[in-house]
XYZ file of C-alpha atoms in Angstrom:
546
model
C 20.049 1.783 35.588
C 19.721 4.162 38.071
C 16.558 3.917 40.069
C 15.883 7.713 39.138
C 17.289 8.904 35.723
C 18.558 7.221 32.790
C 20.790 8.040 29.786
C 20.086 6.142 26.854
C 23.225 6.273 24.851
C 26.544 8.584 25.886
C 25.423 10.745 22.363
C 22.591 12.157 24.131
C 22.329 15.291 25.732
C 19.298 14.436 28.124
C 18.089 12.427 30.915
C 15.494 10.637 31.503
C 13.753 10.232 34.736
C 12.384 7.322 35.946
C 10.115 8.483 38.135
C 8.617 12.204 38.909
C 10.835 14.297 40.580
C 10.119 17.672 42.478
C 12.511 21.331 41.366
C 15.558 22.369 42.399
C 16.544 18.311 43.360
C 20.541 17.652 42.787
C 21.118 14.919 40.950
C 24.793 13.183 40.517
C 25.258 11.011 37.506
C 27.747 9.954 36.660
C 30.514 12.091 38.260
C 27.666 15.142 37.127
C 25.749 17.204 39.794
C 22.874 18.185 38.146
C 19.813 20.427 39.427
C 15.867 20.257 37.856
C 15.198 23.772 37.782
C 11.814 22.574 37.469
C 9.087 19.778 38.140
C 10.284 16.847 35.836
C 7.574 14.400 35.461
C 7.412 10.226 35.762
C 8.720 9.941 31.661
C 9.858 13.333 30.309
C 13.760 14.401 30.494
C 16.035 16.791 30.375
C 18.947 19.083 29.444
C 21.764 18.350 30.682
C 23.608 21.109 29.326
C 23.252 24.467 29.034
C 21.452 24.665 25.531
C 21.836 27.751 22.788
C 19.364 28.479 19.833
C 19.293 26.148 17.054
C 21.488 23.212 19.158
C 20.849 20.074 18.824
C 19.000 17.185 20.781
C 19.923 13.799 21.097
C 19.279 10.853 22.656
C 19.007 7.256 21.510
C 22.202 8.244 20.298
C 20.286 10.116 16.569
C 19.038 13.723 16.496
C 15.831 14.580 17.623
C 15.471 17.978 17.841
C 16.586 21.069 17.775
C 16.312 23.928 20.641
C 13.840 26.841 19.903
C 15.572 29.425 22.128
C 18.631 29.980 24.988
C 18.137 28.328 28.656
C 19.918 26.962 31.075
C 20.763 23.151 31.878
C 18.532 21.388 34.435
C 15.154 22.492 31.796
C 12.093 20.594 31.336
C 12.904 19.678 27.361
C 8.759 20.849 25.673
C 6.654 21.097 22.800
C 8.370 25.018 23.552
C 11.311 25.189 23.466
C 12.140 21.414 21.308
C 11.410 20.884 17.553
C 11.267 18.090 15.702
C 14.557 17.936 13.682
C 16.315 14.217 11.906
C 19.183 14.127 10.049
C 18.825 12.985 6.107
C 19.588 9.570 5.158
C 21.230 7.757 1.732
C 22.325 4.317 0.552
C 26.446 4.094 1.467
C 28.479 0.687 2.086
C 28.279 -0.352 5.494
C 29.478 -3.567 6.565
C 27.063 -4.413 9.278
C 27.695 -6.220 11.929
C 25.785 -7.058 14.806
C 25.873 -9.178 17.975
C 24.000 -12.211 17.821
C 21.734 -13.188 21.464
C 22.153 -16.691 22.966
C 19.458 -18.723 21.654
C 20.572 -22.210 22.942
C 16.800 -21.944 25.645
C 14.683 -21.685 22.063
C 16.907 -23.917 20.321
C 14.489 -26.906 20.422
C 11.556 -25.311 21.509
C 7.652 -25.776 19.925
C 4.406 -24.273 19.556
C 1.578 -26.778 18.800
C 0.233 -25.154 15.385
C -2.187 -25.591 12.719
C -0.394 -27.070 9.262
C -1.435 -25.428 6.320
C -1.081 -27.606 2.980
C 1.242 -24.781 1.445
C 3.379 -25.343 4.309
C 2.672 -22.106 6.825
C 1.520 -23.020 10.291
C -1.412 -21.021 11.516
C -1.407 -20.448 15.460
C -5.004 -20.287 15.608
C -7.809 -22.102 13.360
C -10.492 -19.178 12.231
C -13.559 -19.207 9.326
C -13.327 -15.808 8.207
C -16.334 -13.952 6.445
C -15.674 -11.466 4.163
C -17.894 -9.171 2.610
C -16.254 -7.504 -1.174
C -18.695 -3.955 -0.681
C -19.919 -2.478 2.676
C -23.323 -3.397 1.339
C -22.965 -6.802 3.042
C -22.224 -5.412 6.314
C -25.414 -5.837 7.585
C -25.609 -9.481 6.335
C -22.607 -10.444 7.956
C -24.036 -8.274 11.365
C -27.135 -11.162 11.160
C -25.651 -14.006 10.413
C -22.752 -13.073 13.061
C -25.344 -12.648 15.218
C -27.143 -15.998 15.034
C -23.453 -18.077 14.956
C -21.741 -16.200 17.810
C -24.404 -17.057 20.463
C -25.331 -20.381 18.998
C -21.310 -21.697 18.725
C -20.562 -20.005 21.993
C -18.571 -17.556 20.725
C -20.274 -14.215 22.315
C -18.320 -12.569 24.712
C -20.563 -9.829 25.781
C -23.845 -11.799 28.036
C -22.809 -10.017 30.714
C -23.657 -6.607 29.151
C -27.153 -8.012 28.129
C -27.731 -9.040 31.346
C -27.101 -6.076 33.062
C -29.142 -4.244 30.436
C -31.366 -6.325 31.045
C -31.608 -5.452 34.381
C -31.787 -1.437 33.735
C -34.547 -1.683 31.147
C -36.322 -3.876 33.928
C -36.182 -1.139 36.478
C -36.919 1.556 34.413
C -40.221 -0.538 33.100
C -40.936 -1.412 37.507
C -40.813 2.906 37.733
C -37.528 2.426 39.738
C -34.659 5.268 39.796
C -31.840 4.064 39.038
C -29.454 5.950 40.271
C -31.150 4.042 43.739
C -30.237 0.984 42.766
C -27.030 -1.202 43.453
C -26.884 -4.223 40.494
C -24.432 -6.683 41.249
C -21.930 -7.454 38.279
C -23.374 -10.293 36.292
C -22.065 -14.149 36.493
C -22.570 -15.475 33.528
C -21.227 -18.529 32.936
C -19.642 -18.773 28.958
C -21.773 -21.348 26.763
C -19.287 -24.401 25.807
C -18.226 -24.294 22.190
C -19.069 -26.198 19.416
C -16.137 -27.124 17.679
C -13.513 -27.083 19.518
C -10.238 -27.178 16.963
C -12.340 -23.641 15.824
C -10.927 -21.101 17.447
C -13.116 -18.225 16.306
C -15.683 -17.030 13.395
C -14.582 -13.853 12.452
C -15.893 -11.169 10.030
C -13.823 -8.554 7.882
C -16.867 -5.488 8.770
C -14.941 -2.682 6.187
C -16.555 0.317 4.152
C -15.362 0.134 0.687
C -15.880 -1.967 -2.359
C -17.231 0.566 -4.562
C -17.467 4.668 -4.408
C -13.948 5.661 -3.661
C -11.152 5.377 -6.614
C -11.097 2.191 -8.650
C -7.492 1.627 -7.131
C -8.930 1.693 -3.635
C -10.845 -1.477 -5.088
C -7.905 -3.274 -6.342
C -6.214 -2.218 -3.025
C -8.706 -4.161 -0.917
C -8.964 -6.624 -2.646
C -5.368 -7.437 -2.426
C -5.743 -7.077 1.461
C -8.881 -9.526 1.599
C -7.245 -11.837 -0.174
C -3.979 -11.500 2.273
C -6.333 -12.622 5.420
C -8.205 -15.474 3.009
C -4.907 -16.855 2.622
C -3.529 -16.652 6.175
C -1.769 -19.413 7.459
C -5.038 -18.537 10.639
C -7.664 -18.734 7.970
C -9.261 -22.384 7.388
C -12.191 -21.417 5.541
C -13.591 -18.271 3.970
C -17.642 -17.545 3.366
C -17.740 -14.432 1.466
C -20.812 -12.644 0.291
C -21.069 -10.098 -2.354
C -23.621 -7.680 -3.876
C -22.421 -8.074 -7.340
C -22.984 -4.945 -9.245
C -19.769 -2.905 -6.892
C -15.970 -2.342 -8.744
C -14.726 -4.846 -6.113
C -15.978 -7.620 -8.171
C -15.293 -11.077 -6.624
C -13.440 -12.034 -10.146
C -10.939 -9.457 -8.697
C -11.181 -11.538 -5.058
C -10.406 -14.556 -6.909
C -7.447 -13.137 -9.344
C -5.588 -11.636 -6.305
C -6.232 -14.889 -4.457
C -4.238 -16.924 -6.420
C -1.890 -14.669 -8.010
C -1.107 -14.457 -4.199
C -1.038 -19.109 -3.439
C -1.991 -20.537 -6.972
C -2.294 -23.201 -4.855
C -4.836 -22.219 -2.497
C -7.063 -24.609 -1.160
C -9.051 -23.917 1.673
C -13.072 -23.761 1.445
C -13.941 -20.453 -0.255
C -17.755 -20.342 -0.310
C -19.228 -17.395 -1.914
C -22.788 -16.047 -2.205
C -23.802 -13.318 -4.715
C -27.031 -11.242 -3.313
C -28.302 -10.159 -6.737
C -28.198 -13.717 -8.186
C -30.352 -14.926 -4.483
C -33.637 -15.620 -4.392
C -34.195 -13.175 -1.331
C -32.149 -11.937 0.867
C -32.919 -14.343 3.822
C -31.983 -17.109 0.832
C -28.524 -15.759 1.033
C -28.137 -15.151 4.870
C -29.607 -19.412 5.207
C -27.941 -20.702 2.717
C -24.324 -18.871 3.840
C -25.348 -20.146 7.321
C -26.061 -22.838 5.961
C -23.040 -24.231 3.685
C -20.470 -22.517 6.958
C -21.606 -25.049 9.727
C -21.214 -27.635 7.298
C -17.405 -26.122 6.096
C -16.596 -25.437 9.991
C -17.723 -29.228 10.864
C -14.796 -30.172 8.082
C -12.244 -27.547 9.614
C -12.794 -29.023 13.056
C -11.078 -31.777 12.530
C -7.656 -30.196 12.254
C -5.642 -30.585 15.392
C -3.279 -28.398 16.744
C 0.813 -30.572 15.756
C 4.114 -29.615 16.881
C 6.045 -27.209 14.979
C 9.525 -25.423 15.238
C 9.851 -21.491 16.364
C 10.490 -21.046 12.674
C 7.459 -21.027 11.647
C 6.843 -18.046 13.799
C 5.918 -14.796 11.995
C 5.640 -12.263 14.524
C 4.708 -8.672 13.974
C 5.834 -6.183 16.420
C 3.868 -2.597 16.708
C 3.850 0.004 19.629
C 0.557 2.371 20.439
C -0.535 4.564 23.081
C 2.799 5.307 23.394
C 4.880 7.259 26.342
C 8.337 8.252 27.729
C 8.915 4.268 28.900
C 8.004 2.641 25.366
C 12.027 3.107 23.548
C 13.035 2.157 27.702
C 11.438 -0.950 28.402
C 9.215 -2.997 26.327
C 10.534 -2.067 22.996
C 13.869 -3.218 23.686
C 12.541 -6.213 25.447
C 10.830 -6.874 21.956
C 13.405 -5.423 20.225
C 15.829 -9.156 21.731
C 13.149 -11.632 21.604
C 12.822 -10.448 18.114
C 17.101 -10.987 17.517
C 16.332 -14.046 18.816
C 13.569 -15.195 16.475
C 15.512 -14.258 13.626
C 18.596 -16.263 15.319
C 16.273 -19.073 14.731
C 14.439 -18.853 11.402
C 11.203 -16.815 12.517
C 10.256 -14.033 10.338
C 9.496 -10.627 12.241
C 7.593 -7.576 10.861
C 8.890 -3.857 11.751
C 5.947 -1.720 10.225
C 4.366 2.093 11.043
C 6.859 3.462 8.288
C 5.577 7.440 10.095
C 7.134 6.121 12.965
C 10.575 5.464 11.545
C 11.484 9.324 10.638
C 14.663 10.022 11.936
C 16.331 6.198 12.343
C 16.317 5.473 8.534
C 20.196 5.807 8.088
C 19.964 3.238 10.760
C 17.618 0.687 9.145
C 19.242 1.685 5.707
C 22.676 0.058 6.447
C 21.583 -2.511 8.043
C 19.614 -3.522 4.374
C 21.063 -7.104 3.550
C 21.478 -5.243 -0.205
C 21.218 -1.760 -2.310
C 17.714 -3.313 -3.532
C 16.174 -3.940 -0.111
C 17.372 -0.777 1.506
C 17.071 1.778 -1.935
C 13.310 0.051 -1.673
C 12.424 0.969 1.868
C 13.809 4.667 0.525
C 11.661 4.970 -1.993
C 8.511 4.141 0.035
C 9.609 5.989 2.989
C 9.905 9.429 0.705
C 7.147 8.651 -0.903
C 4.619 8.567 1.899
C 7.057 11.892 3.463
C 6.203 13.036 0.647
C 2.276 12.693 0.338
C 2.034 14.154 3.651
C 3.969 17.156 2.957
C 1.441 17.839 0.153
C -1.653 18.311 2.211
C 0.121 20.093 4.352
C 1.313 17.495 7.442
C 4.201 15.434 7.650
C 5.579 12.771 9.867
C 7.107 15.448 12.341
C 3.322 15.852 13.478
C 2.604 11.878 14.413
C 3.193 12.253 17.532
C -1.039 12.458 19.293
C -1.508 14.793 22.358
C -1.185 11.451 24.807
C 2.182 10.915 23.858
C 3.307 14.446 24.325
C 1.396 14.541 27.866
C 3.815 11.358 28.425
C 6.869 12.825 27.208
C 7.365 12.130 23.326
C 7.867 15.695 22.366
C 8.922 14.989 19.051
C 8.671 11.946 16.102
C 12.016 11.697 15.827
C 12.377 10.305 19.767
C 8.907 8.573 18.957
C 10.383 6.258 16.290
C 14.535 6.629 17.682
C 11.903 4.363 20.876
C 9.746 2.835 18.221
C 12.571 1.347 16.052
C 13.528 -0.554 19.077
C 10.516 -3.020 18.658
C 13.148 -4.570 15.829
C 16.136 -5.532 17.045
C 19.551 -4.853 16.055
C 19.476 -7.505 13.321
C 20.176 -7.100 10.265
C 17.016 -5.606 7.603
C 16.390 -8.779 5.168
C 13.334 -7.443 3.223
C 11.217 -4.357 2.614
C 7.397 -4.650 1.888
C 5.089 -2.696 0.390
C 1.876 -3.279 1.322
C -0.649 -6.393 1.560
C 2.953 -7.703 0.443
C 3.479 -11.210 1.893
C 6.784 -11.958 3.970
C 9.208 -14.532 2.636
C 12.549 -14.104 4.041
C 13.422 -14.967 7.395
C 15.167 -12.906 9.734
C 13.505 -9.282 10.171
C 11.113 -7.396 7.644
C 10.290 -3.646 7.210
C 6.310 -3.669 6.096
C 5.077 -0.423 4.633
C 1.795 0.820 6.759
C 0.889 4.211 8.632
C 1.173 4.152 12.160
C -2.257 4.822 13.145
C -2.847 0.825 15.202
C -5.227 -0.388 13.294
C -4.331 0.629 9.881
C -1.014 -0.502 10.915
C -2.388 -4.469 12.518
C -4.508 -4.465 9.323
C -0.982 -4.762 7.489
C 0.920 -6.895 9.296
C -1.581 -9.138 9.256
C -1.606 -8.825 5.811
C 1.217 -9.912 5.364
C 1.280 -12.919 6.586
C 1.861 -12.202 10.914
C 0.526 -15.082 12.978
C 1.161 -13.233 16.096
C 1.334 -9.278 16.664
C 3.222 -7.973 20.217
C 1.344 -5.296 20.964
C 3.494 -2.256 23.472
C 2.087 0.533 25.059
C 1.804 2.948 27.882
C -1.069 4.683 27.802
C -3.088 1.455 26.914
C -5.131 0.663 24.085
C -7.644 -1.979 23.069
C -6.714 -2.829 19.540
C -7.044 -6.493 18.421
C -6.827 -8.542 14.970
C -9.853 -10.595 13.700
C -6.915 -13.071 12.490
C -4.065 -12.887 14.493
C -3.737 -13.055 18.049
C -2.538 -10.283 19.219
C -0.580 -9.335 22.386
C -0.654 -6.668 24.546
C 2.618 -5.286 26.144
C 2.175 -2.654 29.580
C 5.757 -0.352 29.580
C 5.003 0.472 33.027
C 3.416 -1.212 36.031
C 0.837 1.765 36.685
C -0.763 0.988 33.081
C -0.639 -2.670 32.938
C -2.483 -2.693 36.826
C -5.027 0.071 36.098
C -5.586 -1.940 32.321
C -5.674 -5.473 33.460
C -8.444 -6.606 31.584
C -6.243 -5.446 28.275
C -3.043 -5.917 29.153
C -1.447 -9.303 29.337
C 2.545 -8.940 29.885
C 4.347 -6.252 31.907
C 7.547 -4.550 31.689
C 7.670 -2.615 33.974
C 10.034 -4.601 35.528
C 12.541 -3.436 33.342
C 11.697 0.334 34.432
C 12.577 -0.344 38.614
C 15.727 -2.476 37.191
C 14.430 -5.557 38.930
C 14.764 -7.448 35.076
C 17.552 -6.727 31.843
C 15.770 -6.246 28.677
C 17.171 -9.914 28.008
C 15.236 -11.415 30.541
C 12.671 -9.816 30.164
C 12.264 -10.808 25.987
C 12.820 -14.474 26.960
C 9.703 -14.030 29.144
C 7.777 -12.272 26.558
C 8.554 -15.315 24.102
C 7.854 -17.877 26.416
C 4.541 -15.698 26.582
C 4.544 -15.701 22.993
C 4.770 -19.988 22.007
C 2.173 -20.271 25.034
C -0.324 -18.733 22.969
C 0.970 -20.152 19.986
C 0.347 -23.313 21.728
C -3.268 -22.711 22.666
C -2.426 -22.639 26.156
C -3.299 -18.719 26.488
C -5.461 -16.659 25.249
C -4.797 -12.800 24.887
C -7.210 -10.661 25.929
C -7.941 -9.200 23.115
C -8.462 -12.562 22.087
C -10.814 -12.860 24.680
C -12.761 -10.024 24.355
C -13.354 -10.169 21.000
C -11.320 -7.022 19.531
C -11.146 -7.371 16.303
C -10.060 -4.481 14.773
C -9.878 -3.976 10.663
C -9.339 -0.847 8.947
C -8.084 -1.110 5.549
C -5.638 1.459 4.216
C -6.853 3.413 1.154
C -2.504 4.661 0.545
C -3.547 8.384 1.279
C -2.252 10.345 4.390
C -2.513 8.210 7.813
C -0.352 8.962 10.190
């Protein structure tokens, strides 16, 4: 890799700037001299040839756009001169071959996880609070505050202390602008239950109103979280009159896992003597349940018991060059070792559908992917949108000009292993290897969906930075560049900037990330998102969300 520019695929007709390149810079690459006609910021691209209106633009070896007007070689790619384009896709008979990575380093490695009665192994041991309807969110908030402060799960003591200092100064009539508050250094309260990694709450805005289909989808989602390998016990709060009835939830839960045997505590407010009585009973019974799940301890498990979701958010022009390919190499290692890997975000697979179809292990798998992609895109077009509108202003500013460019880089997270299964939203992953999961590209909706399909760890790559986490699945943040990793070190776990600088190759970085994952799965390392209680949860209503 050159320290100045990169050509990702031999078929490409654009070059990527790995650092800021001034205008009128002469660059010799593969024996050809290029001259930049304008400044090319790092992460952006410039054209290798003179281009005519309608010419096709290739990056990552696939069609990513078309030229809007004539211009000369050395011109920077922009939203003005480039518009999204992608090849059509269809099923065809392909004898897909892939080069399996060397997994000898990980063959005999294990992690220490929580073994469940159905054979699943969790990377964490959580107690989960679930409301069947938004009306119970306030009660959950009261319970959360009571438990977090008393059991040692709160992480916001320093902010409460800081606010107290501000309020005290105001009460004394002091000018806040003239005061210098020293950072709080409040020790973290010791946890009461050593083997309970957290108490989690699935506050949401559904369960009533909307459509019955919304309630049905939410029920399946909540059931999938109750059955999650990282969940050891559940407290369910219901109002009583909502669309999502307790019986509906239980039906979906036992359809998903007929042998479900975790503690399930159910409280219905309209049958309670009072709100206070219900909350006190919920606290009492939950604390008894916490005593029981605290007896569960971590034990050795093979790597094949991991289920890793791969996600990108706040992506930049380096996402498909550093972090995503490194995670993709890890994904291939896991596939060979018999673990599960989940690649989702269907709007961010636009333009690479054919590659994924060709990698499907059989025709039904390929056709299910085609059906879900087609229906999703048609739904978006029906409301005047489409996958092509996916890149955000932040994406575009940092070099992702079209959705196809964004997608081609995003798909690198899935490596090159065969696609063994395609899952609709909330469907559980059951097959070892790479599965595609239908979710939006939206960060939280996507991570919410991956956990629903069984992800016990999520690798989240980012070039711009995002605080996204998940209530039941530890989320590991992987930065595409060192500038971000340094600037937002409070939320970033891993820096893949060494790949951009040429100090490490994709294979080395992928193995480093897998070592980190094993330590997280064993409880040796706590990811920043977990330590900060970044428990984001947004159910998808199956509407248009890109």
